């Protein structure tokens, strides 16, 4: 039987750098060419249809049925002009991926002819046979089917000759079965209240929306090597692998020159992304070998989330043209950095203000401080929920691993703003300090210098860091659907601003001036949220102890972290803000536990299979060789020297035997532990059993396998090694 590893390695030696064909010299020529965007709408829609679509996008006004027919037919005309034959509702089910079911435009007519058809009904609603999507029990309980409904706020686009229509996915009973629905609801909740708060400062603001700029990290690995690693194929990560003598010690990959094969891949990725209107802007090498990052210009959060989902799809698709596989797993390789997806989040107004940008005037700074402090308070009050929003089996491997933010949520705001908050806290009364100031500069908010922009990004260890004009939520995993952390962040902020408004009104009703009321509440919140702020090294042991003293949660694993989704506090929060019902939260909780269990289960099976089918036979083969060799030695050497000489040999044989027995025993015990865990009915208890009774064998088995990899003749080893996987040839 040929060794697949060597066949794969052989292939990697002959990889060409794929030629990249740009559609035009300028990206601006083809940017958005596959999107039914504002320009196309103006061209293809009647004025009536255009106006009502704009109203739907900007104000959420319902589109009349007859207008949807017009829009559908315009979409069809535009799409057919680009060779499109099919359409699909594109949605994000709870699997975390995206889903689509294609239907042809073509419809048979009498007389053996056919016509292309796409009507309003097909645009606005579809009923995919969705019974196999996870619903966390919602559909089982209610015997209801799911349907998808058009989200006009995210533009339709063309992917591989198919018109894709972004949709929400809901059960007939009204419960959401996706991540987009709560995201859209959270945006509405936030808009409603944030407008009121901004109007304390800027009367003419009509809309506030969250913005998101994600940074996507990923690994590239040659397709041939990938295929020779069943663990990569089935779990997206390596379950075994002795560390490479050199990996990231020299930090020579980070921001280094991009390998020409990887660069060609990125260039094609950018072309495809740009055609779809994804504003990819940066690309660079990351810390680990073969690890990379790309980031777009930020966008309104719903669009940014869709674009990230789409980008993850493109990564996979484009990589194939370059003989690469993209690994989005949070920890594909032990011992080198894992991958995350920083979520840069801010709030913008329809008048072009970034509410997290410190201003030039005292008034602007006052507004900035008001929003900033409300975020601190929101994160302080709901840190556990934020932690839950990024929980997954893959991310557990990364959080707190001295390369990524810990599982403890804290906020970093930088020295300058810390000092500013401190000064504000000490200010006795605003009026006294402002006697001689003009009325439109009512408060003596300490000035925040503009150099701030360059100064805030120093702390790389914080999970939630202020970086000059936005917050960067760094604990998000690389494979995550960013809708999850985003709807949580939006909702806790909306809820906080509602409380803020009520607190301010309580004081103004008593006769206090509005600015004074705002100021005193801000002061109060600064004090109340102090424990969430941490400026030091979040990777340190001291911080773990300190955080515990402060009463911050530290949930190292997904099953325990998820609990925050179904706490009374969370259920009330989402209900109050009309983002999710108890049923929807419970279903997500169940679904995520289920997913966790399955991920661990699959990993355990892959590990067992590989150990028994690949590793042990190889070890025995090598051991037999040593035995043969020893026998041979005995024949040619006198018995006295043999005793001395054979010592090495026999020692090796014994070591191999020991590792073989240990692997066998641990795999058997792991299988038994799995059997026991599978008997447990309760999902939480089952997840805990998988974590505590099954996962404990992972490191043990791996230890022995990696030792064998180190000892056994390189020629016999069946799995591509870390030194081969991690470096692009
Ligand atoms: P770094 O790696 O130093 O954090 P990057 O340039 O890789 O910086 O990423 C910064 C990200 O922050 C980009 O995606 C950018 O679009 C985004 N960003 C900048 N301003 C905002 C904002 N106001 N709201 C949301 N995201 C923002
Ligand atoms: Mg960043």
XYZ file of C-alpha atoms in Angstrom, residues 146-639:
494
model
C -40.068 26.836 8.448
C -40.194 29.480 5.772
C -37.752 32.028 4.468
C -38.706 35.663 3.984
C -36.874 38.301 1.971
C -34.678 40.777 3.831
C -34.697 43.814 1.540
C -32.052 45.573 3.649
C -29.361 43.209 2.354
C -29.003 43.351 -1.426
C -29.480 40.326 -3.656
C -26.348 39.042 -5.392
C -25.192 36.543 -7.971
C -23.124 33.528 -7.071
C -22.312 30.955 -9.726
C -25.178 31.744 -12.088
C -27.631 31.832 -9.232
C -29.497 34.866 -7.958
C -29.190 34.780 -4.165
C -31.807 36.566 -2.110
C -30.848 37.188 1.522
C -33.677 36.035 3.753
C -34.631 35.403 7.332
C -35.654 31.880 8.344
C -38.607 31.475 10.696
C -41.016 28.801 11.874
C -44.684 29.113 11.005
C -45.361 29.775 14.635
C -43.174 32.866 14.345
C -40.041 31.731 16.133
C -36.805 32.505 14.377
C -34.731 29.577 13.185
C -31.720 31.632 12.158
C -29.284 34.289 13.343
C -30.370 37.067 11.032
C -33.799 37.550 12.570
C -32.543 38.373 16.068
C -29.824 40.497 14.494
C -32.353 42.631 12.611
C -34.545 42.894 15.695
C -31.591 43.924 17.850
C -30.732 46.644 15.330
C -34.244 47.983 15.537
C -34.211 47.950 19.335
C -30.916 49.803 19.332
C -31.983 52.331 16.723
C -35.207 53.166 18.575
C -33.505 54.156 21.795
C -30.118 55.363 20.550
C -31.790 58.043 18.438
C -33.385 59.469 21.593
C -30.024 59.559 23.324
C -28.110 61.130 20.424
C -30.776 63.808 20.264
C -29.634 65.029 23.677
C -26.678 66.263 21.647
C -27.706 66.429 17.981
C -31.336 67.219 17.345
C -31.376 66.323 13.660
C -30.359 62.658 13.900
C -32.977 60.214 12.615
C -31.253 56.868 12.609
C -28.527 55.098 14.531
C -27.065 51.849 13.294
C -24.265 49.594 14.468
C -21.248 49.151 12.212
C -19.058 46.082 11.955
C -15.623 45.617 10.454
C -14.455 42.033 10.896
C -10.944 40.695 10.538
C -10.967 37.125 9.273
C -8.073 34.849 10.170
C -7.541 31.502 8.450
C -4.946 28.864 7.592
C -4.068 27.603 4.149
C -2.931 24.035 3.612
C -2.164 22.221 0.383
C -5.127 20.117 -0.806
C -3.018 16.982 -1.193
C -1.655 17.179 2.355
C -5.110 18.024 3.649
C -6.569 14.938 1.962
C -3.916 12.738 3.535
C -5.042 13.839 7.009
C -8.435 12.289 7.806
C -8.599 14.407 10.954
C -8.372 17.642 8.940
C -10.972 16.366 6.509
C -13.456 15.307 9.180
C -12.883 17.780 12.010
C -11.061 20.724 10.431
C -8.194 20.273 12.888
C -5.273 17.958 13.501
C -5.830 15.621 16.426
C -2.205 14.418 16.367
C 1.090 15.897 15.290
C 4.512 16.282 16.833
C 5.510 19.941 16.837
C 7.729 21.155 14.037
C 11.290 22.025 15.118
C 10.577 25.453 13.753
C 7.146 26.997 13.671
C 6.386 30.493 14.897
C 9.312 31.041 17.308
C 11.065 33.558 15.100
C 7.890 35.517 14.348
C 9.131 35.576 10.781
C 5.756 34.902 9.229
C 3.844 37.781 10.825
C 3.472 40.565 8.263
C 6.155 38.812 6.207
C 6.291 38.617 2.436
C 3.288 36.689 1.225
C 4.120 33.394 -0.528
C 3.395 33.705 -4.242
C 0.892 30.836 -4.214
C -0.936 32.361 -1.271
C -0.826 35.783 -2.877
C -2.384 34.489 -6.089
C -5.123 32.943 -3.984
C -5.721 36.227 -2.154
C -5.833 38.191 -5.381
C -8.493 35.953 -6.817
C -10.367 36.032 -3.516
C -10.362 39.817 -3.653
C -11.625 39.887 -7.219
C -14.521 37.594 -6.324
C -15.246 39.504 -3.121
C -15.153 42.852 -4.877
C -17.564 41.657 -7.551
C -19.932 40.808 -4.723
C -19.505 44.233 -3.173
C -17.480 42.974 -0.205
C -15.054 45.851 0.384
C -11.962 43.781 1.213
C -9.161 46.149 2.022
C -6.271 44.501 3.856
C -4.417 41.201 3.567
C -1.397 39.988 5.465
C 0.437 37.039 6.953
C -0.490 36.240 10.534
C 1.624 34.941 13.427
C 1.577 31.189 12.727
C 3.130 29.805 9.555
C 0.509 29.522 6.775
C -1.880 31.699 8.766
C -3.376 34.770 7.097
C -5.881 37.531 7.644
C -8.116 39.682 5.519
C -10.372 42.570 6.500
C -12.844 44.786 4.697
C -13.861 48.368 5.263
C -16.577 48.341 7.913
C -20.251 48.377 6.969
C -23.658 48.504 8.553
C -23.800 45.370 10.697
C -26.414 43.327 8.787
C -24.534 43.770 5.532
C -21.185 43.120 7.200
C -22.474 39.866 8.693
C -23.831 38.696 5.329
C -20.561 39.661 3.712
C -18.570 37.672 6.224
C -20.746 34.602 5.663
C -20.259 35.065 1.959
C -16.527 35.552 2.353
C -16.175 32.289 4.279
C -17.873 30.604 1.339
C -15.579 32.352 -1.143
C -12.475 31.385 0.810
C -13.353 27.762 0.379
C -14.381 28.082 -3.244
C -11.435 30.136 -4.468
C -8.914 28.046 -2.527
C -9.788 25.037 -4.672
C -8.517 26.812 -7.780
C -5.155 27.175 -6.068
C -4.861 23.656 -4.635
C -5.425 24.935 -1.137
C -7.870 24.120 1.596
C -8.836 26.906 3.952
C -8.996 25.983 7.617
C -11.444 28.121 9.564
C -11.203 26.002 12.709
C -10.196 28.061 15.749
C -7.327 25.708 16.606
C -6.249 23.547 13.700
C -2.720 22.952 15.046
C -1.570 22.484 18.630
C 1.355 24.612 19.716
C 0.897 27.464 17.243
C -1.621 30.290 17.306
C -5.262 29.614 16.588
C -7.542 31.791 14.490
C -10.026 34.406 15.552
C -12.267 36.958 13.962
C -11.989 40.345 15.581
C -15.303 42.177 15.446
C -14.791 45.925 15.282
C -18.062 47.472 16.387
C -19.273 51.019 16.588
C -22.431 53.124 16.294
C -23.094 55.512 13.438
C -25.837 58.018 12.702
C -27.566 58.808 9.425
C -25.870 62.204 9.646
C -22.425 60.641 9.460
C -21.371 60.768 13.077
C -19.366 57.917 14.595
C -20.678 57.924 18.157
C -17.504 56.285 19.446
C -15.239 58.884 17.976
C -13.971 61.450 20.473
C -14.876 64.874 19.172
C -13.127 68.183 18.815
C -15.518 70.206 20.952
C -16.559 69.743 24.546
C -20.047 68.876 23.383
C -18.810 66.168 21.064
C -16.636 64.766 23.797
C -19.588 64.756 26.150
C -21.575 62.716 23.624
C -18.642 60.371 23.147
C -18.178 59.831 26.874
C -21.910 59.238 27.302
C -21.974 56.426 24.743
C -18.670 54.981 25.860
C -19.710 54.789 29.484
C -23.025 53.193 28.562
C -21.131 50.482 26.709
C -18.917 49.909 29.743
C -22.029 49.567 31.858
C -23.725 47.240 29.364
C -20.688 44.954 29.132
C -20.287 45.064 32.902
C -23.880 43.968 33.452
C -23.884 41.273 30.766
C -20.324 39.968 30.558
C -21.497 36.385 30.947
C -23.865 36.695 28.027
C -21.150 38.156 25.827
C -18.936 35.223 26.738
C -21.779 32.855 25.848
C -22.213 34.543 22.468
C -18.791 33.392 21.319
C -18.815 29.927 22.884
C -18.018 26.916 20.716
C -16.002 23.730 21.064
C -13.399 25.123 18.663
C -13.121 28.471 20.401
C -12.640 26.755 23.787
C -9.296 25.494 22.470
C -8.196 29.026 21.755
C -9.556 31.260 24.500
C -7.111 31.691 27.305
C -4.382 29.802 25.489
C -1.845 32.646 25.784
C -2.394 33.703 22.220
C -6.001 34.760 22.391
C -8.110 36.697 24.855
C -9.111 34.726 27.936
C -12.596 33.443 28.631
C -12.925 36.318 31.093
C -14.597 39.330 29.525
C -13.067 42.685 30.438
C -12.764 46.018 28.681
C -9.611 47.903 27.805
C -9.988 51.634 27.145
C -6.417 52.901 27.262
C -4.595 55.212 29.587
C -5.955 58.449 28.156
C -9.610 57.610 28.540
C -9.058 55.928 31.873
C -7.608 59.203 33.069
C -10.504 61.128 31.571
C -13.058 58.948 33.347
C -11.126 59.384 36.546
C -11.222 63.156 36.194
C -14.924 63.092 35.478
C -15.534 61.026 38.593
C -13.707 63.632 40.684
C -15.552 66.626 39.261
C -17.849 67.758 42.071
C -20.407 69.627 40.045
C -20.342 70.520 36.469
C -21.921 73.921 36.899
C -19.302 75.186 39.320
C -16.599 74.447 36.852
C -18.436 76.042 34.014
C -19.614 79.354 35.380
C -18.016 81.366 32.689
C -18.576 79.019 29.779
C -21.015 79.668 26.998
C -24.327 77.842 27.019
C -23.552 75.562 24.072
C -20.452 74.287 25.791
C -22.187 73.299 28.941
C -19.755 70.929 30.512
C -16.148 70.881 31.287
C -15.538 67.414 29.926
C -11.802 66.847 29.959
C -10.391 67.185 26.518
C -9.403 64.013 24.736
C -6.524 64.665 22.397
C -6.638 63.368 18.873
C -3.421 61.391 19.222
C -5.684 58.866 20.895
C -6.228 57.079 17.613
C -2.659 55.875 17.560
C -2.431 55.201 21.223
C -5.219 52.865 22.117
C -4.341 49.715 20.266
C -1.349 48.746 22.363
C -3.063 46.165 24.504
C -3.460 43.065 22.376
C -4.490 40.816 25.238
C -7.887 42.342 25.976
C -11.005 40.562 24.720
C -12.887 43.831 24.288
C -10.679 46.791 23.533
C -11.401 50.382 22.633
C -9.286 51.185 19.595
C -9.684 54.876 19.007
C -13.121 55.093 17.411
C -14.636 51.626 17.858
C -14.578 48.616 20.142
C -12.786 45.516 19.031
C -14.365 42.294 20.289
C -11.449 39.949 19.905
C -12.723 36.791 21.496
C -14.880 35.815 18.507
C -13.831 32.565 16.829
C -12.684 32.403 13.214
C -15.518 30.124 12.073
C -18.283 31.939 13.971
C -21.279 33.575 12.407
C -20.680 37.139 13.580
C -24.423 37.690 13.904
C -24.231 35.996 17.313
C -21.910 38.357 19.142
C -23.450 41.255 17.236
C -27.058 40.719 18.232
C -25.980 40.269 21.822
C -23.913 43.447 21.767
C -26.688 45.449 20.114
C -29.280 44.186 22.553
C -27.329 44.825 25.729
C -26.518 48.311 24.452
C -30.179 49.012 23.595
C -31.258 47.839 27.002
C -28.613 49.915 28.702
C -29.572 53.077 26.821
C -33.208 52.588 27.820
C -32.143 52.469 31.450
C -29.954 55.479 30.896
C -32.796 57.492 29.453
C -35.040 56.566 32.369
C -32.321 57.530 34.853
C -31.799 60.890 33.170
C -35.511 61.594 33.041
C -35.902 60.817 36.721
C -33.533 63.665 37.456
C -34.854 66.151 34.932
C -38.349 65.566 36.266
C -37.045 66.705 39.622
C -35.972 69.911 37.951
C -32.372 69.214 37.096
C -30.972 70.557 33.823
C -30.623 67.816 31.204
C -26.841 68.122 30.817
C -26.358 67.953 34.557
C -28.582 64.911 34.748
C -26.644 63.167 31.974
C -23.411 64.060 33.661
C -24.378 62.747 37.049
C -25.674 59.477 35.615
C -22.494 59.053 33.586
C -20.526 59.553 36.793
C -22.610 56.951 38.540
C -22.114 54.426 35.724
C -18.367 54.968 35.693
C -18.288 53.860 39.321
C -20.706 50.998 38.838
C -18.885 49.511 35.880
C -15.372 49.902 37.225
C -14.768 46.171 37.720
C -15.139 45.418 34.015
C -12.196 47.652 33.139
C -8.777 46.065 32.958
C -5.730 47.639 31.389
C -3.130 45.016 32.245
C -2.052 41.751 30.699
C -5.179 39.644 30.270
C -3.091 36.540 29.594
C -1.532 36.587 33.056
C -2.295 34.300 35.994
C -2.685 37.350 38.236
C -5.567 38.580 36.152
C -7.422 35.298 36.569
C -7.159 35.711 40.346
C -7.959 39.401 40.255
C -10.993 38.834 37.998
C -12.316 36.254 40.405
C -12.015 38.748 43.253
C -13.925 41.236 41.157
C -16.702 38.726 40.660
C -16.241 38.384 36.908
C -17.181 35.070 35.370
C -14.566 32.728 33.938
C -16.226 29.959 31.974
C -13.480 27.977 30.328
C -15.746 25.643 28.407
C -18.782 25.982 26.201
C -21.312 23.942 28.221
C -20.899 26.121 31.300
C -20.621 29.358 29.297
C -23.881 28.669 27.461
C -25.859 28.762 30.687
C -25.997 32.552 30.400
C -28.329 32.161 27.410
C -31.131 30.786 29.526
C -30.654 32.684 32.768
C -33.673 34.661 33.928
C -31.673 37.829 33.432
C -31.040 37.051 29.745
C -34.572 35.857 29.055
C -35.968 39.075 30.531
C -33.442 41.168 28.623
C -34.339 39.728 25.210
C -38.038 39.772 25.957
C -38.004 43.406 27.104
C -36.264 44.417 23.904
C -38.370 42.144 21.687
C -35.358 40.446 20.191
C -35.963 36.850 21.244
C -38.465 34.867 23.246
C -37.670 32.373 25.961
C -38.499 29.602 23.509
C -36.021 30.934 20.963
C -33.285 31.304 23.560
C -33.885 27.842 24.922
C -33.797 26.375 21.439
C -30.464 28.019 20.715
C -29.103 26.846 24.014
C -30.153 23.256 23.308
C -28.885 23.449 19.766
C -25.478 24.730 20.819
C -25.104 22.069 23.474
C -26.045 19.474 20.890
C -23.462 20.862 18.495
C -20.802 20.838 21.187
C -21.544 17.217 22.022
C -21.410 16.175 18.375
C -18.157 18.007 17.732
C -16.454 16.314 20.663
C -17.977 13.008 19.682
C -16.701 13.234 16.107
C -13.262 14.280 17.270
C -13.143 11.340 19.660
C -14.147 8.917 16.918
C -11.614 10.295 14.452
C -8.942 10.058 17.086
C -9.822 6.460 17.902
C -9.974 5.441 14.236
C -6.676 7.078 13.375
C -4.922 5.651 16.396
C -6.095 2.112 15.697
C -5.992 2.112 11.876
C -3.026 4.315 11.124
C -0.783 4.713 14.113
C -0.728 1.278 15.721
C -0.079 -0.680 12.499
C 2.767 1.699 11.692
C 4.227 1.334 15.157
C 4.026 -2.457 14.974
C 5.629 -2.476 11.550
C 8.552 -0.444 12.795
C 8.797 -2.492 15.931
C 9.032 -5.665 13.827
C 11.852 -4.113 11.865
C 13.716 -3.418 15.066
C 13.107 -6.959 16.241
C 14.418 -8.325 12.931
C 17.400 -6.080 13.165
C 18.142 -7.215 16.697
C 17.923 -10.832 15.633
C 20.332 -10.107 12.818
C 22.749 -8.452 15.174
C 22.770 -11.515 17.339
C 23.770 -13.644 14.383
C 26.737 -11.533 13.375
C 28.044 -10.344 16.728
C 29.533 -12.303 19.608
C 27.154 -12.617 22.513
